[in-house]
mmCIF file of C-alpha atoms and ligand atoms in Angstrom:
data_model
loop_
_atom_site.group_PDB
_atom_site.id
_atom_site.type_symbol
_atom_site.label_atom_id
_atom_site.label_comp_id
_atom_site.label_asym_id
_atom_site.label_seq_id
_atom_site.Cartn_x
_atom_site.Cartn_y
_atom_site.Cartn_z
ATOM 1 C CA UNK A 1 77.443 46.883 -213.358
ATOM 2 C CA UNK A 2 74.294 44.911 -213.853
ATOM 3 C CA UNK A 3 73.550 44.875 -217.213
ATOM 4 C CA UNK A 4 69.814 44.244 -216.787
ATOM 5 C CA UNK A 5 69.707 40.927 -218.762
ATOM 6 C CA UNK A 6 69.299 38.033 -216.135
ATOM 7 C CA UNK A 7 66.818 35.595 -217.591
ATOM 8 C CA UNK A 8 66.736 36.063 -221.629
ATOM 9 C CA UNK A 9 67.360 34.307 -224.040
ATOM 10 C CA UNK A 10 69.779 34.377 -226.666
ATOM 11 C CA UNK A 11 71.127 33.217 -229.781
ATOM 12 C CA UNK A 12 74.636 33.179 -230.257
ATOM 13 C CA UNK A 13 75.962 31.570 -233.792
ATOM 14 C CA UNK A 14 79.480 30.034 -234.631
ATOM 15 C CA UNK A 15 79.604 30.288 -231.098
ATOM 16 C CA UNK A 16 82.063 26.409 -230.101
ATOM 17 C CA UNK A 17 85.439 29.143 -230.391
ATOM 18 C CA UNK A 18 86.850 32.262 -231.067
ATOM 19 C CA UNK A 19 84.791 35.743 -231.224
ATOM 20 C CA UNK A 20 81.336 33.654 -230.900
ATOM 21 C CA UNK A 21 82.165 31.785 -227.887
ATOM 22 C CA UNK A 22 83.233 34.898 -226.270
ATOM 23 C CA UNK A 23 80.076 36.420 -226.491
ATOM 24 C CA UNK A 24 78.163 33.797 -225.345
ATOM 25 C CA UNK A 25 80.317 33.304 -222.299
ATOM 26 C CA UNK A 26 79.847 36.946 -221.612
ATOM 27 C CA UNK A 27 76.508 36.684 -222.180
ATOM 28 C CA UNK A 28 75.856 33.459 -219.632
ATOM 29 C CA UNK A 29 77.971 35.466 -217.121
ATOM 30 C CA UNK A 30 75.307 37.935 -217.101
ATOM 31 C CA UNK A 31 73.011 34.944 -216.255
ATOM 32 C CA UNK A 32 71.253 34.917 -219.959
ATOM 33 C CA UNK A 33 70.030 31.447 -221.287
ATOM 34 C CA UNK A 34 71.995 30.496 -224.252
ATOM 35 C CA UNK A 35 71.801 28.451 -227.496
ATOM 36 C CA UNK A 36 75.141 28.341 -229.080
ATOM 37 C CA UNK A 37 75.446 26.767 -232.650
ATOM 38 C CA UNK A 38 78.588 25.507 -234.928
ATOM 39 C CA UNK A 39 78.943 22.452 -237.080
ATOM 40 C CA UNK A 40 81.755 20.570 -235.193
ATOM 41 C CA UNK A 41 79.475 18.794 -232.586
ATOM 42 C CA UNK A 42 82.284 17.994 -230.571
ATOM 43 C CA UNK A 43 83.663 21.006 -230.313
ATOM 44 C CA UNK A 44 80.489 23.039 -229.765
ATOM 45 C CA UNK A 45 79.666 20.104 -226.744
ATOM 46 C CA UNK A 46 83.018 21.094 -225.294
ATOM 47 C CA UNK A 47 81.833 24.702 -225.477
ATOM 48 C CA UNK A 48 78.865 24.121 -224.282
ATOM 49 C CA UNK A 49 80.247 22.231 -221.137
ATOM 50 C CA UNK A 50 82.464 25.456 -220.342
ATOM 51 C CA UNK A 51 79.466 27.106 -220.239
ATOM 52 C CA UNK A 52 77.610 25.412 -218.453
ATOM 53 C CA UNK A 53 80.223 25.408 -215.698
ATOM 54 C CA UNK A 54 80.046 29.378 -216.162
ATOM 55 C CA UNK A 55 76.324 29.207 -215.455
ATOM 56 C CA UNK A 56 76.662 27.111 -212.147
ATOM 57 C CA UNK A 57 77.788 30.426 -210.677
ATOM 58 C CA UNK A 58 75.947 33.142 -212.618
ATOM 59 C CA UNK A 59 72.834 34.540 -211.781
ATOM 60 C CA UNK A 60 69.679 32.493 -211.673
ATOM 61 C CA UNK A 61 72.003 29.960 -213.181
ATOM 62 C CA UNK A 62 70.562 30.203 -216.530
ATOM 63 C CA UNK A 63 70.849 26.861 -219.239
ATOM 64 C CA UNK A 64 72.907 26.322 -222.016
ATOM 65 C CA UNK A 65 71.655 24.699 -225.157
ATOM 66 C CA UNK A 66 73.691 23.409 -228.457
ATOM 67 C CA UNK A 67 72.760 22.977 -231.882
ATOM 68 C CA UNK A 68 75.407 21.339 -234.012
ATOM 69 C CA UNK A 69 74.180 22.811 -237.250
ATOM 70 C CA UNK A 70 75.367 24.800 -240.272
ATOM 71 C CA UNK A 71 73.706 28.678 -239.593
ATOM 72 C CA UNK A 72 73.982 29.614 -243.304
ATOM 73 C CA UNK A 73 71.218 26.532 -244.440
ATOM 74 C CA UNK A 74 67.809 26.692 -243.963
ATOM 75 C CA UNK A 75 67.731 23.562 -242.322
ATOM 76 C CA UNK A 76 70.336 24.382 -240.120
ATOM 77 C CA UNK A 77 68.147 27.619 -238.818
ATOM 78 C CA UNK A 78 64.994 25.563 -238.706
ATOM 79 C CA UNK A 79 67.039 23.501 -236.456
ATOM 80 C CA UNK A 80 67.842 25.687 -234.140
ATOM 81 C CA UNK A 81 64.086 27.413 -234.241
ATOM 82 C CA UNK A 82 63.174 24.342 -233.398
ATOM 83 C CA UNK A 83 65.038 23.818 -230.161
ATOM 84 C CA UNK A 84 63.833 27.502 -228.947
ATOM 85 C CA UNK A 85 61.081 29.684 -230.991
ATOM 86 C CA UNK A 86 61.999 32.736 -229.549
ATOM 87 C CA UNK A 87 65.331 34.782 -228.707
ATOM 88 C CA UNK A 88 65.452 38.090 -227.153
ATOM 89 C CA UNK A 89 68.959 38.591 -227.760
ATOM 90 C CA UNK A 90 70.593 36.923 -231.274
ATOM 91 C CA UNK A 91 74.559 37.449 -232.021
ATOM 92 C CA UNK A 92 75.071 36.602 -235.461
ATOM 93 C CA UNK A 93 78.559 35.189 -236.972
ATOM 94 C CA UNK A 94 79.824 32.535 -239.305
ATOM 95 C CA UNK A 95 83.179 31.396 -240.077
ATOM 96 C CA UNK A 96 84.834 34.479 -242.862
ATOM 97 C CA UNK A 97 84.964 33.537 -246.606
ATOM 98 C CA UNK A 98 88.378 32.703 -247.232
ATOM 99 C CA UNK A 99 91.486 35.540 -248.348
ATOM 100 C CA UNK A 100 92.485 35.509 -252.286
ATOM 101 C CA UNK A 101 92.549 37.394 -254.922
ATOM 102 C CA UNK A 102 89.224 38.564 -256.566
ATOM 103 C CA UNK A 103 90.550 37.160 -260.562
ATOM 104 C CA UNK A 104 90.131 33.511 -258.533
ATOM 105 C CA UNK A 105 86.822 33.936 -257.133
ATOM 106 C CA UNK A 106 83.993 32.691 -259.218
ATOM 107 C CA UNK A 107 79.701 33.237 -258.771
ATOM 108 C CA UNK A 108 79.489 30.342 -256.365
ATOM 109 C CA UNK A 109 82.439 31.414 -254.297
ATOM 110 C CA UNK A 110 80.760 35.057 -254.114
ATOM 111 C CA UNK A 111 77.171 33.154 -253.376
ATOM 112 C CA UNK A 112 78.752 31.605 -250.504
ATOM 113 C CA UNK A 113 80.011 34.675 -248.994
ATOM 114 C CA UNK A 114 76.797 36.681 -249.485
ATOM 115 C CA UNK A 115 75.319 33.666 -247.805
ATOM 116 C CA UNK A 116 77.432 33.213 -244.936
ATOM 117 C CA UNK A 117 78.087 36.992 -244.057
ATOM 118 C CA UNK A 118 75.088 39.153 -245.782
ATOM 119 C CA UNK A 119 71.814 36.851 -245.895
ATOM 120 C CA UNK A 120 72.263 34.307 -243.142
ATOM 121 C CA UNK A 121 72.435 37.359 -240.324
ATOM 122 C CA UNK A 122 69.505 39.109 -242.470
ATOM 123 C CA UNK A 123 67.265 35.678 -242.181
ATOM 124 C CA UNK A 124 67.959 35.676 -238.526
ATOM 125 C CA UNK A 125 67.123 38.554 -238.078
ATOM 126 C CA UNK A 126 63.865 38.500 -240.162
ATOM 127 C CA UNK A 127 62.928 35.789 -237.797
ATOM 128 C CA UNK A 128 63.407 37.363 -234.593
ATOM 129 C CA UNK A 129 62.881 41.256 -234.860
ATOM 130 C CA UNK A 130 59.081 40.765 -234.868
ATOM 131 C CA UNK A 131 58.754 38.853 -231.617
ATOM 132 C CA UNK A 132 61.517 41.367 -230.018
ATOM 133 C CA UNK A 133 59.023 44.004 -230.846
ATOM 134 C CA UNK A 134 56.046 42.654 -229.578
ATOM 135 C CA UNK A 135 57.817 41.435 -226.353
ATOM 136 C CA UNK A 136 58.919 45.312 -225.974
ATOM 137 C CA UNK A 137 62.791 44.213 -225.844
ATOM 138 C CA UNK A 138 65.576 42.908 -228.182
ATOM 139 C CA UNK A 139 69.287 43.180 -229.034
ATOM 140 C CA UNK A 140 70.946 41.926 -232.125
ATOM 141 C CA UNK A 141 74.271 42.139 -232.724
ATOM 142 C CA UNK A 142 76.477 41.402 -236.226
ATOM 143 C CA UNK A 143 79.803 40.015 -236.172
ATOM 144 C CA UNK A 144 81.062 41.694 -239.086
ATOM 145 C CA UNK A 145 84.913 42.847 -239.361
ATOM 146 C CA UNK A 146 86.696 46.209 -239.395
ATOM 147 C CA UNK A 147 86.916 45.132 -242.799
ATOM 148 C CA UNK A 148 83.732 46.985 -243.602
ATOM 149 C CA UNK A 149 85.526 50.342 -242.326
ATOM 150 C CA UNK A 150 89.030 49.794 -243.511
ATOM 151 C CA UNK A 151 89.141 46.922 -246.126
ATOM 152 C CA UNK A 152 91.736 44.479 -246.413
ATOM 153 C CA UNK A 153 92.351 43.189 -249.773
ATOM 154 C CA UNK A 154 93.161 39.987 -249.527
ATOM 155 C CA UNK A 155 89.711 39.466 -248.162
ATOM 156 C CA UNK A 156 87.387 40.943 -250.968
ATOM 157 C CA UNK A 157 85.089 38.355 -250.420
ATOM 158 C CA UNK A 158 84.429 39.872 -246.538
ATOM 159 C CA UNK A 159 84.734 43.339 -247.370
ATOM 160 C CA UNK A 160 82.116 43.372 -250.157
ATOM 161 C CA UNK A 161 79.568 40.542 -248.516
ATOM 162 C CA UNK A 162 79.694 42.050 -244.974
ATOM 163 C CA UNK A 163 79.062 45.741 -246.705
ATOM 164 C CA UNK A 164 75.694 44.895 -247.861
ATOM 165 C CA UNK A 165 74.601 43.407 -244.381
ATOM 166 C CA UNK A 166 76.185 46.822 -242.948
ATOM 167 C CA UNK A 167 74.374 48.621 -245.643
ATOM 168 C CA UNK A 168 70.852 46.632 -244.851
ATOM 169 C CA UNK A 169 71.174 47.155 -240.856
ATOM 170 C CA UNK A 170 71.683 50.999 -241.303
ATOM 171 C CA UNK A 171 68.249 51.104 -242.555
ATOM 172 C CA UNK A 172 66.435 48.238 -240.870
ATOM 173 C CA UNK A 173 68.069 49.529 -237.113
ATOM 174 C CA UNK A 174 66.305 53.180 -237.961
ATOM 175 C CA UNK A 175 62.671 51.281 -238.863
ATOM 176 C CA UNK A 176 59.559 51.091 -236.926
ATOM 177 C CA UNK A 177 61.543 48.398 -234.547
ATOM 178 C CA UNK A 178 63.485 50.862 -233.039
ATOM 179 C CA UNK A 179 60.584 52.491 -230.970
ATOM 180 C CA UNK A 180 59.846 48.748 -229.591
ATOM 181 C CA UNK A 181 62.783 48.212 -227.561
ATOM 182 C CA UNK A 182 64.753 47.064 -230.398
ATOM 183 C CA UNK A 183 68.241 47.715 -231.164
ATOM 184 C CA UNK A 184 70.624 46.308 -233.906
ATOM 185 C CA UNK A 185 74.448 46.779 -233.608
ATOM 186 C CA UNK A 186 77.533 45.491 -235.521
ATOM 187 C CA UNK A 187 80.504 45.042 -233.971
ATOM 188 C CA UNK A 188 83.803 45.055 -235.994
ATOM 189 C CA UNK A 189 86.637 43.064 -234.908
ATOM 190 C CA UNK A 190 89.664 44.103 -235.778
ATOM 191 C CA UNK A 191 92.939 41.506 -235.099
ATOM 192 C CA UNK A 192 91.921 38.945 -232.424
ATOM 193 C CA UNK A 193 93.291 35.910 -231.377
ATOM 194 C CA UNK A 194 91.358 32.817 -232.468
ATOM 195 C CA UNK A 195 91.807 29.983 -234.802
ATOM 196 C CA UNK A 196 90.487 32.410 -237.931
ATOM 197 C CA UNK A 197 93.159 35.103 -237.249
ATOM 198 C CA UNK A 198 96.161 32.144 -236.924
ATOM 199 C CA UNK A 199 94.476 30.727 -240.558
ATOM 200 C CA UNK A 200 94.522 34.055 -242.160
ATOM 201 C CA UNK A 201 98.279 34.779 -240.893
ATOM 202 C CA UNK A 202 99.526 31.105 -241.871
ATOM 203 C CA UNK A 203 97.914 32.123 -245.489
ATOM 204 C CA UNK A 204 99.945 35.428 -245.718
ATOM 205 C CA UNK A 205 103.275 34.009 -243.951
ATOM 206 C CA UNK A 206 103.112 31.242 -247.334
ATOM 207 C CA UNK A 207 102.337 33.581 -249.555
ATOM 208 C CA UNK A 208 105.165 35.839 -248.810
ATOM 209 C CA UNK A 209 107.268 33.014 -247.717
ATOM 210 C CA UNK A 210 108.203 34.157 -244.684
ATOM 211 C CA UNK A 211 107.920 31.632 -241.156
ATOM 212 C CA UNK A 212 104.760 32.039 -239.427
ATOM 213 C CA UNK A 213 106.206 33.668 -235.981
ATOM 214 C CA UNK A 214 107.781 36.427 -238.268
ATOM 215 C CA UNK A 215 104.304 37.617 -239.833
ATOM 216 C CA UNK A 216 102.299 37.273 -236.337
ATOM 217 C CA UNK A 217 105.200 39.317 -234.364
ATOM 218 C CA UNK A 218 105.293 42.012 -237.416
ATOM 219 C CA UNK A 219 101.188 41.889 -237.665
ATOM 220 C CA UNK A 220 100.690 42.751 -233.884
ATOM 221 C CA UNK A 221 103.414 45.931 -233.914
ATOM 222 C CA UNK A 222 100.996 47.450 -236.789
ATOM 223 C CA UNK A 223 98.055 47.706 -234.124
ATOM 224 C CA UNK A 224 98.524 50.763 -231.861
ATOM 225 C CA UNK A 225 97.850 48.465 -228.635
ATOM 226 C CA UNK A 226 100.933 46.244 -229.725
ATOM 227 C CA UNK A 227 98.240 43.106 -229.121
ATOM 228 C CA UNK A 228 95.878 41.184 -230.739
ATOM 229 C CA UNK A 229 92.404 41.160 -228.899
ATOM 230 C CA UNK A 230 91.182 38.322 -226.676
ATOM 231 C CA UNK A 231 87.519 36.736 -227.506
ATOM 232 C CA UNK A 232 86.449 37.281 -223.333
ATOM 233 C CA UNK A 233 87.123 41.057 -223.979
ATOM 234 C CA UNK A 234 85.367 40.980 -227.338
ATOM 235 C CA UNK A 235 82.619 39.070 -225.225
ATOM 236 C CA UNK A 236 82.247 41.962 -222.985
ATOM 237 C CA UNK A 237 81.386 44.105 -225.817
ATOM 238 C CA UNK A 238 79.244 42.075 -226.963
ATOM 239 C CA UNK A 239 77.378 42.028 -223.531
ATOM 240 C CA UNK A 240 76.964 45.649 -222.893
ATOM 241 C CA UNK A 241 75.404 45.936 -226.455
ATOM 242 C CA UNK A 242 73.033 43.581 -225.295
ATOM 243 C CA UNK A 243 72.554 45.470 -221.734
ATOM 244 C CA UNK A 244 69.691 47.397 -221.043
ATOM 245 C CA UNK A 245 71.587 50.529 -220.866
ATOM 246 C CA UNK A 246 72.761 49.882 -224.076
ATOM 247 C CA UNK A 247 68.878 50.563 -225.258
ATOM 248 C CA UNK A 248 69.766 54.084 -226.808
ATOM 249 C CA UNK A 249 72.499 52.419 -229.302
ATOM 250 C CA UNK A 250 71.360 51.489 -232.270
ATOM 251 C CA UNK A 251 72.236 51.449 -236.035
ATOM 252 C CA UNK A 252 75.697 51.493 -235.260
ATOM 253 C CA UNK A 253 79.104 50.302 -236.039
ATOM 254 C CA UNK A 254 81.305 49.509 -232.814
ATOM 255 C CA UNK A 255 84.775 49.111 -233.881
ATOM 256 C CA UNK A 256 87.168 46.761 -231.325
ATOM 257 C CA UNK A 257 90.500 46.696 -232.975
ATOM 258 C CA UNK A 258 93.323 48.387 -230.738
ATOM 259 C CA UNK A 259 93.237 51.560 -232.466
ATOM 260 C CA UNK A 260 94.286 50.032 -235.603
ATOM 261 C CA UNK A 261 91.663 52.029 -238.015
ATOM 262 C CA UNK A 262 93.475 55.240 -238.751
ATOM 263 C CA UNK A 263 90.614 57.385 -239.139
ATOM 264 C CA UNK A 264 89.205 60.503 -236.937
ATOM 265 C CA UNK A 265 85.624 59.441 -237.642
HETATM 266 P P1 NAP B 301 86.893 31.077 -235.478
HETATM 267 O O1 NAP B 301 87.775 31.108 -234.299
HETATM 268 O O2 NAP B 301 87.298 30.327 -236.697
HETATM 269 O O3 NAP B 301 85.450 30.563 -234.988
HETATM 270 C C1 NAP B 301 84.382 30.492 -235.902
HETATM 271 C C2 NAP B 301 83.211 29.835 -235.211
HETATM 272 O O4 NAP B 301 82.093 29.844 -236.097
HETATM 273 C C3 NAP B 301 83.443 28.370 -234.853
HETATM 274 O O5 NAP B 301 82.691 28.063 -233.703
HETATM 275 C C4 NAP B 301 82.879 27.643 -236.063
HETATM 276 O O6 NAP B 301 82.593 26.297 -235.755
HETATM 277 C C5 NAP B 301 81.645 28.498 -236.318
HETATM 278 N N1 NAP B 301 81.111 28.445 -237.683
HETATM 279 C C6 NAP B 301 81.789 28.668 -238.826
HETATM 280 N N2 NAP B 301 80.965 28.519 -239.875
HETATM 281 C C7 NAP B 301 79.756 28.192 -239.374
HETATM 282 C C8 NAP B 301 78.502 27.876 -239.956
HETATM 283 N N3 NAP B 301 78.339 27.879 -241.291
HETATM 284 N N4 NAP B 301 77.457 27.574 -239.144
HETATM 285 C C9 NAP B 301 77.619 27.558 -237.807
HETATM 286 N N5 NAP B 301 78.772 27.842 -237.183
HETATM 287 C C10 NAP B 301 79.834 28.144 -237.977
HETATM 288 O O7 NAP B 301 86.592 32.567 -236.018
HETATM 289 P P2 NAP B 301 86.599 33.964 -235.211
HETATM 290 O O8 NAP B 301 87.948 34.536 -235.275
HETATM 291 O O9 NAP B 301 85.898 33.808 -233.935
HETATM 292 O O10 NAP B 301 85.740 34.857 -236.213
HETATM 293 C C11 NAP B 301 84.344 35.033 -236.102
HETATM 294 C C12 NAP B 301 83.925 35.966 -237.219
HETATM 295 O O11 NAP B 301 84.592 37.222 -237.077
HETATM 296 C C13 NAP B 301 84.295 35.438 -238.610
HETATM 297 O O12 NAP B 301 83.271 35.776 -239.523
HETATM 298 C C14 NAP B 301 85.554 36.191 -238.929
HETATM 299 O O13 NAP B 301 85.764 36.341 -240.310
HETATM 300 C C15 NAP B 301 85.266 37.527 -238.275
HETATM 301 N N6 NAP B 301 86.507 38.261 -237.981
HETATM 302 C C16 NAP B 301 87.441 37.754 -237.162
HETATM 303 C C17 NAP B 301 88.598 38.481 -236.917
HETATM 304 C C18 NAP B 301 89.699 37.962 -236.010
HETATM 305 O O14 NAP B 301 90.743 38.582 -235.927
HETATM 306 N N7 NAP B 301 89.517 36.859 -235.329
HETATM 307 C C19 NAP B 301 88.783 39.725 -237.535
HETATM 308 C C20 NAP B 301 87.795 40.226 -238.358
HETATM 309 C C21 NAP B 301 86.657 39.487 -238.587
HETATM 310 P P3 NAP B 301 82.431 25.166 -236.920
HETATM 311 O O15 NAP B 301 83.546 25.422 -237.893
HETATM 312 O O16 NAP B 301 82.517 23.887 -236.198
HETATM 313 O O17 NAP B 301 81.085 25.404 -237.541
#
């Protein structure tokens, strides 16, 4: 399927691994013009190389463009404004706040989370949605976490930060944008495997004291699909939210976790 998106441009943030690189992988496949973003700068040139290699064969061989730069700081966003002013497509993410137990977590540790996971995608997207409208077109998708349907409690700090960008989308998604060819989507990641999922297990395998092995083997038979998820299929998600046929979707909450949310709704 052509997904209508040859020749945009897009944002795509913690984008050097995991989930984020996924999605912008997808996205240059589908010959969109990228600017991927993470603070490693050797990583993220790595990435970016990948990409690049990915656009040599897509169509109308789009470019590839990195900004090593933290997404949460207003620096790091003027940063990447500066390398492109406008986006038509923007995939927000940041690395999770880390798991622990709520008695531990103190105002700065919650400031950082609302930061990374509520007001960083809400800046973004304050600074895009405009031009989107004007231009007649524009996707956005949020990285958030199946968290936000099913919380886990070891990660309070994701469940309650990620709620209120949920909560601000909902109502934002159904505003005047949405008659300009706008559309704003989260997607919810259940288990997948990246570098964050292996940190999260290697925190509950000490914790419990059990070897690592033991908690990933016993983690992945509690998902209905017996697997973790893979970033390229998380990418192609990602992709078809940002398709023009995806231009009647908005507002909503696409869950991609192998059936592991229990509910009928
Ligand atoms: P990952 O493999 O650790 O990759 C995170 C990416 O984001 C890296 O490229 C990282 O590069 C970048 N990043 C982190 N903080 C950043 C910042 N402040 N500014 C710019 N880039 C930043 O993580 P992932 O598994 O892909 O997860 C992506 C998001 O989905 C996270 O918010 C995570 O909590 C959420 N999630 C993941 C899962 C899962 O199973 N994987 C499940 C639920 C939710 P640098 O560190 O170099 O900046």
């Amino acid at each position: 399927m052509d997904f209508g998106i040859a020749g945009k441009t897009a944002l795509v943030c913690g984008a050097s691994k995991g989930l984020g690189f996924g999605c912008a992988q997808a996205l240059v496949g589908e010959g969109v013009n990228v600017v991927i973003v993470a603070r490693g700068a050797q990583v993220l040139e790595d990435a970016a190389a990948k990409l690049s290699a990915v656009a040599a064969g897509a169509p109308g061989k789009p470019w590839v463009k990195a900004v090593a730069a933290d997404i949460t700081t207003e620096a790091g966003r003027a940063a990447v404004f500066a390398v492109q002013p406008d986006f038509d497509i923007v995939v927000t993410n940041a690395g999770g706040p880390p798991p622990g137990d709520f008695r531990d977590w103190d105002r700065e540790a919650w400031i950082k989370a609302v930061d990374a996971n509520m007001l960083t995608p809400i800046e973004l997207i304050k600074a895009t949605v405009d031009g989107m409208a004007a231009r007649g077109f524009g996707r956005i998708v949020n990285i958030t976490s199946s968290s936000v349907k099913s919380p886990i409690d070891i990660l309070g700090l994701s469940n309650g930060a990620r709620s209120g960008l949920t909560g601000f989308v909902a109502g934002v998604a159904r505003s005047a944008i949405a008659a300009k060819g706008v559309t704003i989507n989260n997607l919810l990641p259940g288990a997948f495997e990246t570098d964050r999922l292996k940190g999260t297990m290697e925190g509950s395998a000490k914790k419990t004291g059990q070897d690592f092995q033991t908690v990933w083997e016993a983690r992945k038979k509690t998902i209905p699909a017996r697997r973790f998820g893979n970033p390229e299929e998380f990418g192609a998600i990602c992709a078809f939210l940002c398709s023009q046929q995806a231009g009647y979707m908005t507002g909503q909450n696409i869950l991609a976790d192998g059936g592991a949310y229990p509910g009928t709704y």
